[in-house]
Tab-separated table of C-alpha atoms in Angstrom:
chain	number	residue	atom	x	y	z
A	23	MET	CA	-165.315	8.863	51.300
A	24	LEU	CA	-164.511	12.337	49.079
A	25	GLY	CA	-167.435	14.750	50.532
A	26	VAL	CA	-167.971	17.849	48.489
A	27	PHE	CA	-169.880	20.819	49.730
A	28	GLY	CA	-170.308	23.907	48.649
A	29	GLY	CA	-172.452	26.426	46.767
A	30	ALA	CA	-175.021	25.733	43.427
A	31	GLY	CA	-174.040	28.529	41.878
A	32	GLY	CA	-171.639	31.782	41.570
A	33	LEU	CA	-168.440	30.391	41.570
A	34	HIS	CA	-165.645	32.985	40.950
A	35	ASP	CA	-164.302	32.042	37.165
A	36	VAL	CA	-160.915	32.534	38.773
A	37	LEU	CA	-161.891	29.075	40.876
A	38	VAL	CA	-163.429	27.025	38.340
A	39	PRO	CA	-160.470	25.821	36.330
A	40	ASN	CA	-158.511	24.741	39.433
A	41	LEU	CA	-161.844	23.338	40.808
A	42	ARG	CA	-162.838	21.510	37.749
A	43	ALA	CA	-158.677	20.139	37.665
A	44	LEU	CA	-159.405	18.999	41.591
A	45	LEU	CA	-162.877	17.127	40.579
A	46	SER	CA	-161.558	15.922	37.205
A	47	HIS	CA	-161.249	12.380	35.980
A	48	GLU	CA	-158.165	11.309	38.097
A	49	ALA	CA	-159.990	12.345	41.410
A	50	MET	CA	-162.676	9.934	40.098
A	51	ARG	CA	-160.054	7.515	39.044
A	52	ALA	CA	-158.746	7.458	42.469
A	53	CYS	CA	-162.088	7.316	43.948
A	54	SER	CA	-162.679	4.035	41.865
A	55	MET	CA	-159.297	2.681	43.002
A	56	LEU	CA	-159.817	3.240	46.462
A	57	GLY	CA	-163.093	1.679	46.557
A	58	ALA	CA	-164.327	5.580	47.849
A	59	VAL	CA	-168.138	6.968	47.353
A	60	VAL	CA	-168.365	10.960	46.977
A	61	LEU	CA	-170.853	12.343	48.400
A	62	ASP	CA	-172.770	15.670	47.418
A	63	GLY	CA	-175.666	17.376	47.147
A	64	GLY	CA	-176.739	15.980	43.672
A	65	THR	CA	-178.245	18.926	42.203
A	66	ASP	CA	-177.269	19.517	38.458
A	67	SER	CA	-175.215	22.622	39.196
A	68	GLY	CA	-172.208	24.201	40.383
A	69	VAL	CA	-169.552	21.713	42.345
A	70	MET	CA	-172.046	18.569	41.996
A	71	GLN	CA	-172.043	18.828	38.265
A	72	MET	CA	-168.439	19.124	38.160
A	73	VAL	CA	-168.491	16.216	40.152
A	74	GLY	CA	-170.675	14.661	37.161
A	75	ALA	CA	-168.760	15.238	34.658
A	76	GLY	CA	-165.692	14.224	36.507
A	77	VAL	CA	-167.098	10.957	36.720
A	78	ALA	CA	-168.320	11.212	32.989
A	79	ARG	CA	-164.515	12.356	31.945
A	80	SER	CA	-163.221	9.168	34.029
A	81	GLY	CA	-164.793	6.673	31.727
A	82	ASN	CA	-165.401	4.397	34.785
A	83	PRO	CA	-168.492	3.642	35.425
A	84	THR	CA	-167.485	1.826	38.901
A	85	VAL	CA	-167.558	5.241	40.691
A	86	ARG	CA	-170.281	5.720	43.512
A	87	VAL	CA	-171.536	8.648	43.364
A	88	LEU	CA	-174.153	9.708	46.122
A	89	GLY	CA	-176.028	13.288	46.323
A	90	CYS	CA	-178.255	14.095	48.967
A	91	CYS	CA	-181.207	16.707	48.340
A	92	PRO	CA	-184.136	17.766	49.424
A	93	GLN	CA	-186.792	15.715	47.995
A	94	GLY	CA	-189.283	18.776	47.800
A	95	ILE	CA	-187.385	21.178	45.829
A	96	THR	CA	-185.640	18.710	43.131
A	97	ARG	CA	-186.771	16.640	39.614
A	98	ALA	CA	-185.740	13.275	39.173
A	99	PRO	CA	-185.240	13.037	35.510
A	100	SER	CA	-187.963	11.190	35.250
A	101	ASP	CA	-190.610	13.504	36.130
A	102	PRO	CA	-192.226	15.809	34.206
A	103	PRO	CA	-190.352	19.657	33.515
A	104	ASN	CA	-191.404	21.926	36.556
A	105	SER	CA	-189.201	25.160	36.420
A	106	ASP	CA	-190.014	25.399	40.057
A	107	LEU	CA	-187.458	22.435	41.124
A	108	VAL	CA	-184.031	22.238	40.682
A	109	ASP	CA	-182.871	19.224	38.105
A	110	LEU	CA	-180.727	16.078	39.973
A	111	GLU	CA	-177.100	15.713	38.492
A	112	PRO	CA	-177.876	12.866	35.772
A	113	ARG	CA	-174.151	11.041	35.872
A	114	HIS	CA	-174.656	10.363	39.937
A	115	THR	CA	-175.556	6.825	40.825
A	116	ASP	CA	-177.596	7.312	43.511
A	117	PHE	CA	-179.738	9.765	45.654
A	118	LEU	CA	-180.958	10.107	48.849
A	119	LEU	CA	-183.918	12.155	48.726
A	120	VAL	CA	-184.647	13.621	52.239
A	121	PRO	CA	-188.286	14.514	53.367
A	122	SER	CA	-187.647	18.570	53.314
A	123	SER	CA	-188.578	21.151	51.217
A	124	GLU	CA	-185.385	23.619	52.129
A	125	TRP	CA	-181.993	24.008	50.968
A	126	GLY	CA	-180.041	22.764	53.812
A	127	GLY	CA	-183.149	20.414	55.042
A	128	GLU	CA	-180.514	17.459	53.902
A	129	THR	CA	-177.451	18.259	56.253
A	130	SER	CA	-178.254	16.497	58.916
A	131	THR	CA	-178.911	13.512	56.973
A	132	MET	CA	-175.871	14.153	54.851
A	133	PHE	CA	-173.889	14.049	57.757
A	134	THR	CA	-174.907	11.271	58.929
A	135	VAL	CA	-174.228	9.216	55.834
A	136	ALA	CA	-170.955	10.593	55.802
A	137	SER	CA	-170.306	9.171	59.172
A	138	THR	CA	-171.396	5.812	58.747
A	139	LEU	CA	-169.201	6.242	55.949
A	140	CYS	CA	-166.212	7.017	57.539
A	141	GLN	CA	-166.651	3.985	60.108
A	142	ALA	CA	-165.812	1.749	56.876
A	143	LEU	CA	-163.654	4.512	54.612
A	144	PRO	CA	-161.051	7.179	55.045
A	145	GLY	CA	-163.007	11.011	54.378
A	146	VAL	CA	-161.977	13.767	52.307
A	147	ALA	CA	-163.664	16.892	52.380
A	148	VAL	CA	-163.722	19.282	49.579
A	149	LEU	CA	-165.261	22.878	50.645
A	150	ALA	CA	-165.901	25.440	47.450
A	151	ASN	CA	-167.859	28.270	47.290
A	152	GLY	CA	-170.890	28.554	49.112
A	153	GLY	CA	-172.962	30.608	51.924
A	154	GLN	CA	-174.335	30.217	55.427
A	155	ILE	CA	-175.650	26.300	54.666
A	156	SER	CA	-171.996	25.433	53.334
A	157	LYS	CA	-170.818	26.936	56.382
A	158	LYS	CA	-172.998	24.794	58.492
A	159	GLU	CA	-171.799	21.767	56.300
A	160	VAL	CA	-167.670	22.477	57.071
A	161	GLY	CA	-169.278	22.779	61.195
A	162	ALA	CA	-170.871	19.384	60.941
A	163	HIS	CA	-167.985	17.808	59.113
A	164	GLU	CA	-165.203	19.209	61.439
A	165	VAL	CA	-167.471	17.076	64.165
A	166	GLU	CA	-168.030	14.246	61.992
A	167	ARG	CA	-163.935	14.592	61.492
A	168	ARG	CA	-163.298	13.849	64.786
A	169	GLU	CA	-165.554	11.147	65.354
A	170	CYS	CA	-164.159	9.293	62.302
A	171	SER	CA	-160.766	9.178	63.614
A	172	THR	CA	-161.318	8.234	67.373
């Protein structure tokens, strides 16, 4: 499992090329070859958008990308336009919409999913940018990492 965590916006221009390279088609190709699942926040912005672009560049439709996000503040592509909602990243293969209307309301569910995936697959996490929610996710990942390795 490749967990990608971090802020949706505000990425520093100096970091963007390196982050794009990390989340490029090569990383997605490796995920495909290993049967790994990519897990992220699922919105069409920031690092999640970079994951989607990496999947598109890879040309490999077998990469599974699961976005976990709050249902009450995200808009599916089939929903009517609504400027109050955030779009889901269209190249993700799956979404887990958590019954919440707050950013961070998905974190507990996201790490339950990560823990479950780590029982069958090795896991790697990438943190890029982010604020208090990302710090909470890193702390949760540390707990999950210990549980996955025992």
